[in-house]
Amino acid sequence: MQQQERPPTVRAVTIPFADLRETDKDLGGKIEEGLGPHGLGIITIADVPEFPELRKRLLRLAPRIANLPEQVKKQLEDPDSRYNFGWSHGKEKLESGKLDTFKGSFYANPVLDVPTTDDVLVSRYPSYCRPNIWPNENLPELEIAFKALGKLMMEVGLMLAHHCDRYVMGQGLGSYDGDSLEQTIAHSRCHKGRLLYYFPRQFSKQTDVESVSSWCGWHTDHGSLTGLTCGLFTKNSVEVPCPDSAAGLYIRTRGNQVVKVVFDEDQLAYQIGETTEILSRGYLCATPHCVQAPSSENASNVDRSTFALFMQPDWNEKLKFPSEIPYHQEVCVNSTHTLAFGTRNSLPNDSVCVLTLTS
């Protein structure tokens, strides 16, 4: 049987933190190259102070929470939030429709432990408004490490959002119809951090390890901006390099080409979400992506830990959709072209966030 050709490897566009923090610096070229209509929808920030230490401090806790006693993890689950707070394992489905036991996740809002005390809002938007759950008795250091990294990633994300706004407004469009990306993120109360732990191969019930989406299926983030760390691999509790050069993050380009995207472990990556693509009229690009598991002989007993911060509009944020969006069109948006972000969970098939490619 002929071996399938591997997708090409591409290094993400990088901006030095020293440049990012200068609010008046022209980063339009970098923003367009990485996040624009022909970019990969991802950009990395280099030399962020304290990030390498905070990354390792949190990621090293992922195996520990995954290996807590089952009765302890059960107490950390929150089914009323649709498992969007606390511990979640085997609750989501893979592309095949099977339950995903490849990875476990711990979710929390790194900024607000209690986003709201309004019972009506908690009932209406449980995925965003319910309080955090922390394993204070069994793993008290998790809360401290989770919040420290999450808040840093948000601060850097706000700096990136500022330059994204400057780029979009520089395209001759003038100001946004509603809040800018920076304002949307800064005002929101429902940012969500996700600490992920990918179990070693032999501990998973699934056997599909050949596909590029074998560890995490194809998806596009629905929020505004997603911060992402490079994965941390361990084997028998010892940190190791990635055991398979084919493993990692894959992105599908505008031209429908699949590429493997790499960045350094001390760099902080950001991806555009579909909400931002729509509101920027397509000038900022959200791309489908997935994660491939290691499958070489050296991959046995190897696990992976990583962290993502989903920066998204407030649940009550009124999203004003433009009448025309280059490259994509939104599906099932009502005739007023205005919708509260939180209502996406009450619409079929994630209607607000479904984008259809147009030529």
GROMACS .gro file of N, CA and C in nm, residues 50-61 149 232 239 265-266:
model
   51
   50GLU      N    1   0.768   3.593   3.194
   50GLU     CA    2   0.709   3.499   3.289
   50GLU      C    3   0.632   3.385   3.223
   51PHE      N    4   0.604   3.394   3.093
   51PHE     CA    5   0.522   3.290   3.031
   51PHE      C    6   0.583   3.150   3.039
   52PRO      N    7   0.712   3.131   3.008
   52PRO     CA    8   0.767   2.994   3.012
   52PRO      C    9   0.749   2.927   3.149
   53GLU      N   10   0.772   3.003   3.256
   53GLU     CA   11   0.759   2.945   3.391
   53GLU      C   12   0.613   2.915   3.424
   54LEU      N   13   0.523   3.008   3.392
   54LEU     CA   14   0.381   2.987   3.423
   54LEU      C   15   0.323   2.873   3.340
   55ARG      N   16   0.369   2.860   3.216
   55ARG     CA   17   0.322   2.749   3.131
   55ARG      C   18   0.357   2.615   3.194
   56LYS      N   19   0.484   2.597   3.228
   56LYS     CA   20   0.525   2.468   3.284
   56LYS      C   21   0.460   2.440   3.419
   57ARG      N   22   0.444   2.544   3.499
   57ARG     CA   23   0.384   2.526   3.631
   57ARG      C   24   0.242   2.469   3.619
   58LEU      N   25   0.164   2.521   3.524
   58LEU     CA   26   0.027   2.472   3.508
   58LEU      C   27   0.022   2.337   3.436
   59LEU      N   28   0.096   2.325   3.326
   59LEU     CA   29   0.087   2.201   3.247
   59LEU      C   30   0.133   2.079   3.326
   60ARG      N   31   0.225   2.098   3.419
   60ARG     CA   32   0.270   1.986   3.501
   60ARG      C   33   0.163   1.937   3.597
   61LEU      N   34   0.058   2.018   3.616
   61LEU     CA   35  -0.051   1.977   3.703
   61LEU      C   36  -0.159   1.898   3.630
  149LEU      N   37  -0.161   3.186   3.474
  149LEU     CA   38  -0.138   3.172   3.330
  149LEU      C   39  -0.254   3.230   3.250
  232LEU      N   40   0.305   1.997   2.629
  232LEU     CA   41   0.413   1.944   2.713
  232LEU      C   42   0.397   1.791   2.716
  239GLU      N   43   0.956   1.457   3.156
  239GLU     CA   44   0.932   1.539   3.037
  239GLU      C   45   1.023   1.496   2.922
  265GLU      N   46   0.813   2.626   2.212
  265GLU     CA   47   0.741   2.601   2.337
  265GLU      C   48   0.731   2.725   2.424
  266ASP      N   49   0.822   2.820   2.408
  266ASP     CA   50   0.817   2.942   2.487
  266ASP      C   51   0.741   3.055   2.418
   0.00000   0.00000   0.00000
